[in-house]
PDB file of C-alpha atoms in Angstrom:
ATOM      1  CA  SER A  26       0.000   0.000   0.000  1.00 48.00           C
ATOM      2  CA  LEU A  27       2.901   2.384   0.644  1.00 50.00           C
ATOM      3  CA  LEU A  28       4.323   1.379  -2.718  1.00 50.00           C
ATOM      4  CA  LEU A  29       1.008   2.101  -4.415  1.00 51.00           C
ATOM      5  CA  ASN A  30       0.743   5.551  -2.810  1.00 55.00           C
ATOM      6  CA  ALA A  31       4.324   6.411  -3.804  1.00 51.00           C
ATOM      7  CA  THR A  32       3.641   5.271  -7.357  1.00 55.00           C
ATOM      8  CA  ILE A  33       0.491   7.390  -7.615  1.00 53.00           C
ATOM      9  CA  ARG A  34       2.402  10.449  -6.377  1.00 55.00           C
ATOM     10  CA  ALA A  35       5.284   9.798  -8.770  1.00 54.00           C
ATOM     11  CA  ARG A  36       2.895   9.517 -11.729  1.00 56.00           C
ATOM     12  CA  GLU A  37       1.185  12.774 -10.786  1.00 54.00           C
ATOM     13  CA  GLU A  38       4.524  14.585 -10.575  1.00 53.00           C
ATOM     14  CA  SER A  39       6.264  13.150 -13.648  1.00 52.00           C
ATOM     15  CA  GLY A  40       3.462  12.679 -16.162  1.00 51.00           C
ATOM     16  CA  SER A  41       3.156   9.809 -18.632  1.00 49.00           C
ATOM     17  CA  GLU A  42       6.116   7.781 -19.919  1.00 50.00           C
ATOM     18  CA  PHE A  43       4.252   5.464 -22.299  1.00 46.00           C
ATOM     19  CA  LEU A  44       7.075   4.955 -24.792  1.00 46.00           C
ATOM     20  CA  SER A  45       9.622   4.220 -22.079  1.00 56.00           C
ATOM     21  CA  TYR A  46       7.247   1.711 -20.472  1.00 55.00           C
ATOM     22  CA  GLU A  47       6.644  -0.091 -23.763  1.00 53.00           C
ATOM     23  CA  GLN A  48      10.344  -0.242 -24.543  1.00 53.00           C
ATOM     24  CA  GLN A  49      11.049  -1.752 -21.138  1.00 54.00           C
ATOM     25  CA  ARG A  50       8.222  -4.274 -21.576  1.00 56.00           C
ATOM     26  CA  VAL A  51       9.644  -5.457 -24.905  1.00 55.00           C
ATOM     27  CA  VAL A  52      13.081  -5.828 -23.360  1.00 53.00           C
ATOM     28  CA  ALA A  53      11.572  -7.810 -20.476  1.00 57.00           C
ATOM     29  CA  GLN A  54       9.811 -10.326 -22.749  1.00 56.00           C
ATOM     30  CA  ARG A  55      12.626 -10.993 -25.202  1.00 55.00           C
ATOM     31  CA  PRO A  56      15.026 -12.958 -22.959  1.00 56.00           C
ATOM     32  CA  ALA A  57      12.409 -15.541 -21.989  1.00 57.00           C
ATOM     33  CA  ALA A  58      11.377 -16.132 -25.596  1.00 56.00           C
ATOM     34  CA  VAL A  59      14.967 -16.307 -26.843  1.00 54.00           C
ATOM     35  CA  HIS A  60      15.892 -18.692 -24.032  1.00 53.00           C
ATOM     36  CA  GLU A  61      12.993 -21.037 -24.822  1.00 56.00           C
ATOM     37  CA  VAL A  62      13.659 -21.054 -28.563  1.00 53.00           C
ATOM     38  CA  GLY A  63      17.353 -21.603 -27.910  1.00 54.00           C
ATOM     39  CA  ARG A  64      16.579 -24.614 -25.761  1.00 55.00           C
ATOM     40  CA  HIS A  65      14.770 -26.297 -28.630  1.00 53.00           C
ATOM     41  CA  ASP A  66      16.854 -25.185 -31.618  1.00 52.00           C
ATOM     42  CA  HIS A  67      20.526 -26.097 -31.614  1.00 51.00           C
ATOM     43  CA  GLY A  68      21.233 -25.060 -35.182  1.00 51.00           C
ATOM     44  CA  GLY A  69      21.231 -28.617 -36.468  1.00 49.00           C
ATOM     45  CA  ARG A  70      23.880 -29.723 -33.975  1.00 52.00           C
ATOM     46  CA  SER A  71      23.195 -32.753 -31.835  1.00 47.00           C
ATOM     47  CA  ARG A  72      24.240 -33.287 -28.257  1.00 47.00           C
ATOM     48  CA  PRO A  73      25.781 -36.747 -28.279  1.00 50.00           C
ATOM     49  CA  GLN A  74      26.850 -36.581 -24.625  1.00 67.00           C
ATOM     50  CA  LEU A  75      23.193 -36.564 -23.554  1.00 68.00           C
ATOM     51  CA  GLY A  76      21.936 -39.230 -25.898  1.00 77.00           C
ATOM     52  CA  ASP A  77      19.166 -39.209 -28.445  1.00 80.00           C
ATOM     53  CA  HIS A  78      16.464 -40.323 -26.003  1.00 79.00           C
ATOM     54  CA  ALA A  79      17.287 -37.588 -23.503  1.00 82.00           C
ATOM     55  CA  VAL A  80      17.219 -34.864 -26.152  1.00 83.00           C
ATOM     56  CA  ALA A  81      13.955 -36.184 -27.610  1.00 82.00           C
ATOM     57  CA  GLY A  82      12.385 -36.529 -24.159  1.00 83.00           C
ATOM     58  CA  VAL A  83      13.289 -32.999 -23.114  1.00 83.00           C
ATOM     59  CA  SER A  84      12.099 -31.628 -26.448  1.00 83.00           C
ATOM     60  CA  ALA A  85       8.740 -33.418 -26.183  1.00 83.00           C
ATOM     61  CA  ALA A  86       8.289 -32.410 -22.549  1.00 84.00           C
ATOM     62  CA  GLY A  87       9.449 -28.850 -23.203  1.00 80.00           C
ATOM     63  CA  ASN A  88       6.365 -28.210 -25.294  1.00 81.00           C
ATOM     64  CA  SER A  89       4.345 -28.189 -22.072  1.00 83.00           C
ATOM     65  CA  PHE A  90       6.292 -25.103 -21.010  1.00 82.00           C
ATOM     66  CA  PHE A  91       4.453 -23.144 -23.687  1.00 85.00           C
ATOM     67  CA  ALA A  92       1.109 -24.032 -22.101  1.00 87.00           C
ATOM     68  CA  VAL A  93       2.348 -22.727 -18.742  1.00 87.00           C
ATOM     69  CA  PHE A  94       3.758 -19.640 -20.468  1.00 88.00           C
ATOM     70  CA  ALA A  95       0.401 -18.936 -22.149  1.00 90.00           C
ATOM     71  CA  LEU A  96      -1.592 -19.316 -18.921  1.00 91.00           C
ATOM     72  CA  SER A  97       0.829 -17.155 -16.975  1.00 91.00           C
ATOM     73  CA  GLN A  98       0.644 -14.434 -19.623  1.00 90.00           C
ATOM     74  CA  LEU A  99      -3.154 -14.447 -19.424  1.00 92.00           C
ATOM     75  CA  LEU A 100      -2.889 -13.918 -15.692  1.00 94.00           C
ATOM     76  CA  GLY A 101      -0.194 -11.268 -16.045  1.00 93.00           C
ATOM     77  CA  VAL A 102      -1.928  -9.198 -18.704  1.00 93.00           C
ATOM     78  CA  GLY A 103      -5.190  -9.146 -16.760  1.00 94.00           C
ATOM     79  CA  THR A 104      -3.470  -8.259 -13.516  1.00 95.00           C
ATOM     80  CA  ALA A 105      -1.429  -5.429 -15.037  1.00 94.00           C
ATOM     81  CA  ALA A 106      -4.467  -3.959 -16.808  1.00 94.00           C
ATOM     82  CA  LEU A 107      -6.771  -4.072 -13.787  1.00 95.00           C
ATOM     83  CA  ILE A 108      -4.177  -2.711 -11.370  1.00 95.00           C
ATOM     84  CA  SER A 109      -3.199   0.097 -13.741  1.00 94.00           C
ATOM     85  CA  HIS A 110      -6.869   1.094 -14.015  1.00 95.00           C
ATOM     86  CA  ALA A 111      -7.211   1.064 -10.226  1.00 95.00           C
ATOM     87  CA  VAL A 112      -4.035   3.130  -9.825  1.00 94.00           C
ATOM     88  CA  GLY A 113      -5.309   5.572 -12.434  1.00 93.00           C
ATOM     89  CA  ARG A 114      -8.527   5.973 -10.424  1.00 93.00           C
ATOM     90  CA  LYS A 115      -6.434   6.284  -7.235  1.00 93.00           C
ATOM     91  CA  ASP A 116      -8.427   3.377  -5.812  1.00 93.00           C
ATOM     92  CA  GLN A 117      -5.980   1.628  -3.511  1.00 92.00           C
ATOM     93  CA  ALA A 118      -8.564  -0.816  -2.149  1.00 94.00           C
ATOM     94  CA  ASP A 119      -9.417  -2.067  -5.653  1.00 95.00           C
ATOM     95  CA  ALA A 120      -5.733  -2.385  -6.583  1.00 93.00           C
ATOM     96  CA  ASN A 121      -5.084  -4.436  -3.434  1.00 94.00           C
ATOM     97  CA  MET A 122      -8.129  -6.616  -4.129  1.00 96.00           C
ATOM     98  CA  VAL A 123      -6.984  -7.297  -7.705  1.00 95.00           C
ATOM     99  CA  PHE A 124      -3.487  -8.129  -6.469  1.00 95.00           C
ATOM    100  CA  ASN A 125      -4.836 -10.541  -3.854  1.00 95.00           C
ATOM    101  CA  GLN A 126      -7.135 -12.181  -6.400  1.00 96.00           C
ATOM    102  CA  SER A 127      -4.244 -12.511  -8.826  1.00 96.00           C
ATOM    103  CA  LEU A 128      -2.089 -14.231  -6.215  1.00 95.00           C
ATOM    104  CA  GLY A 129      -4.999 -16.519  -5.340  1.00 97.00           C
ATOM    105  CA  ILE A 130      -5.469 -17.485  -8.978  1.00 96.00           C
ATOM    106  CA  ALA A 131      -1.695 -17.954  -9.297  1.00 96.00           C
ATOM    107  CA  THR A 132      -1.745 -20.328  -6.334  1.00 96.00           C
ATOM    108  CA  VAL A 133      -4.600 -22.364  -7.812  1.00 97.00           C
ATOM    109  CA  LEU A 134      -2.858 -22.545 -11.197  1.00 96.00           C
ATOM    110  CA  ALA A 135       0.414 -23.556  -9.515  1.00 95.00           C
ATOM    111  CA  VAL A 136      -1.271 -26.422  -7.680  1.00 96.00           C
ATOM    112  CA  LEU A 137      -3.116 -27.521 -10.828  1.00 95.00           C
ATOM    113  CA  THR A 138       0.161 -27.435 -12.755  1.00 94.00           C
ATOM    114  CA  LEU A 139       1.884 -29.617 -10.172  1.00 95.00           C
ATOM    115  CA  VAL A 140      -0.992 -32.087 -10.159  1.00 96.00           C
ATOM    116  CA  ALA A 141      -1.088 -32.170 -13.961  1.00 93.00           C
ATOM    117  CA  VAL A 142       2.661 -32.677 -14.287  1.00 93.00           C
ATOM    118  CA  PHE A 143       2.785 -35.559 -11.839  1.00 94.00           C
ATOM    119  CA  THR A 144      -0.416 -37.286 -12.984  1.00 95.00           C
ATOM    120  CA  LEU A 145      -0.691 -36.579 -16.711  1.00 93.00           C
ATOM    121  CA  SER A 146       2.909 -36.350 -17.925  1.00 91.00           C
ATOM    122  CA  GLY A 147       3.124 -40.062 -18.716  1.00 90.00           C
ATOM    123  CA  ALA A 148      -0.061 -40.054 -20.782  1.00 92.00           C
ATOM    124  CA  TYR A 149       0.955 -36.879 -22.614  1.00 92.00           C
ATOM    125  CA  LEU A 150       4.433 -38.137 -23.408  1.00 91.00           C
ATOM    126  CA  ASN A 151       3.106 -41.510 -24.580  1.00 91.00           C
ATOM    127  CA  THR A 152       1.087 -39.680 -27.237  1.00 90.00           C
ATOM    128  CA  VAL A 153       3.994 -37.563 -28.544  1.00 87.00           C
ATOM    129  CA  SER A 154       6.984 -39.884 -28.053  1.00 85.00           C
ATOM    130  CA  ALA A 155       8.195 -42.771 -30.137  1.00 81.00           C
ATOM    131  CA  ASP A 156       9.531 -45.138 -27.472  1.00 89.00           C
ATOM    132  CA  PRO A 157       9.451 -45.823 -23.710  1.00 90.00           C
ATOM    133  CA  GLU A 158      12.971 -44.494 -23.092  1.00 91.00           C
ATOM    134  CA  THR A 159      12.012 -41.104 -24.536  1.00 88.00           C
ATOM    135  CA  VAL A 160       8.903 -41.084 -22.355  1.00 89.00           C
ATOM    136  CA  GLU A 161      10.994 -41.775 -19.244  1.00 91.00           C
ATOM    137  CA  GLN A 162      13.496 -39.044 -20.089  1.00 89.00           C
ATOM    138  CA  GLY A 163      10.664 -36.578 -20.704  1.00 89.00           C
ATOM    139  CA  LYS A 164       8.977 -37.498 -17.417  1.00 91.00           C
ATOM    140  CA  THR A 165      12.262 -37.008 -15.574  1.00 90.00           C
ATOM    141  CA  PHE A 166      12.619 -33.545 -17.099  1.00 89.00           C
ATOM    142  CA  LEU A 167       9.024 -32.597 -16.288  1.00 90.00           C
ATOM    143  CA  HIS A 168       9.193 -33.861 -12.723  1.00 91.00           C
ATOM    144  CA  TRP A 169      12.391 -31.926 -12.045  1.00 90.00           C
ATOM    145  CA  SER A 170      10.971 -28.802 -13.718  1.00 88.00           C
ATOM    146  CA  ALA A 171       7.531 -28.944 -12.094  1.00 89.00           C
ATOM    147  CA  LEU A 172       8.334 -26.549  -9.261  1.00 89.00           C
ATOM    148  CA  SER A 173       9.773 -23.934 -11.586  1.00 87.00           C
ATOM    149  CA  PHE A 174       6.730 -24.290 -13.859  1.00 85.00           C
ATOM    150  CA  SER A 175       4.371 -23.739 -10.952  1.00 90.00           C
ATOM    151  CA  ALA A 176       6.399 -20.851  -9.485  1.00 89.00           C
ATOM    152  CA  GLN A 177       6.001 -18.943 -12.749  1.00 88.00           C
ATOM    153  CA  PHE A 178       2.425 -18.025 -11.903  1.00 93.00           C
ATOM    154  CA  ALA A 179       3.247 -16.170  -8.684  1.00 92.00           C
ATOM    155  CA  LEU A 180       6.278 -14.491 -10.249  1.00 89.00           C
ATOM    156  CA  ILE A 181       4.275 -13.325 -13.264  1.00 90.00           C
ATOM    157  CA  SER A 182       1.459 -12.123 -11.004  1.00 92.00           C
ATOM    158  CA  MET A 183       3.764 -10.039  -8.827  1.00 91.00           C
ATOM    159  CA  GLY A 184       5.648  -8.659 -11.824  1.00 90.00           C
ATOM    160  CA  ALA A 185       2.375  -7.694 -13.479  1.00 92.00           C
ATOM    161  CA  ALA A 186       1.273  -5.909 -10.318  1.00 93.00           C
ATOM    162  CA  LEU A 187       4.484  -3.890 -10.362  1.00 91.00           C
ATOM    163  CA  ARG A 188       4.022  -3.094 -14.063  1.00 90.00           C
ATOM    164  CA  GLY A 189       0.442  -2.048 -13.353  1.00 91.00           C
ATOM    165  CA  THR A 190       1.713   0.532 -10.889  1.00 91.00           C
ATOM    166  CA  GLY A 191       4.343   1.731 -13.365  1.00 88.00           C
ATOM    167  CA  ILE A 192       7.374   0.051 -11.833  1.00 86.00           C
ATOM    168  CA  VAL A 193       9.120  -1.807 -14.656  1.00 82.00           C
ATOM    169  CA  LYS A 194      12.883  -1.437 -14.309  1.00 82.00           C
ATOM    170  CA  PRO A 195      13.565  -3.733 -11.305  1.00 79.00           C
ATOM    171  CA  GLY A 196      11.717  -6.682 -12.844  1.00 74.00           C
ATOM    172  CA  THR A 197      13.405  -6.171 -16.192  1.00 76.00           C
ATOM    173  CA  ILE A 198      16.857  -5.980 -14.626  1.00 80.00           C
ATOM    174  CA  ILE A 199      16.277  -9.148 -12.574  1.00 76.00           C
ATOM    175  CA  GLN A 200      14.903 -11.087 -15.529  1.00 71.00           C
ATOM    176  CA  VAL A 201      17.747 -10.115 -17.843  1.00 76.00           C
ATOM    177  CA  ALA A 202      20.378 -10.744 -15.162  1.00 78.00           C
ATOM    178  CA  THR A 203      19.130 -14.250 -14.375  1.00 70.00           C
ATOM    179  CA  LEU A 204      19.505 -15.441 -17.961  1.00 64.00           C
TER     180      LEU A 204
END
């Protein structure tokens, strides 16, 4: 709430910085997309030290990341839009309510993601994989990645709340630095 009040005062004093915000948003989204594409495209080179089954399993399982990415973006876009509208109206109670709802939805989606990964990964991989070894390698990847998949929802929700209040630089710096 102190952060929201400071943001409202800063916006009143400085005016609009739409272009700067959009530039920072583009910079914030690029590393994640480049990282994901880079994971799946190795320029025709193979990774013989991992083995064909491991590479195929991770590639098949990695497709599920895009589903998590899409759901988290839905949550993030809605959160940022609703909080920015509340901040524009100087309605701190509504902004806090939207933030709390967003974190609640993020928690539900995180739990559903964990349940889906541990219960449905075998069935999913059996439909997209050619052999049992690839399925096992894909399940191993998904099971080890499940917590990071589920944590994405809360991270996206909190980042969207900051963007909705006009605070973009810290999230962008952290995201770029962690890649």
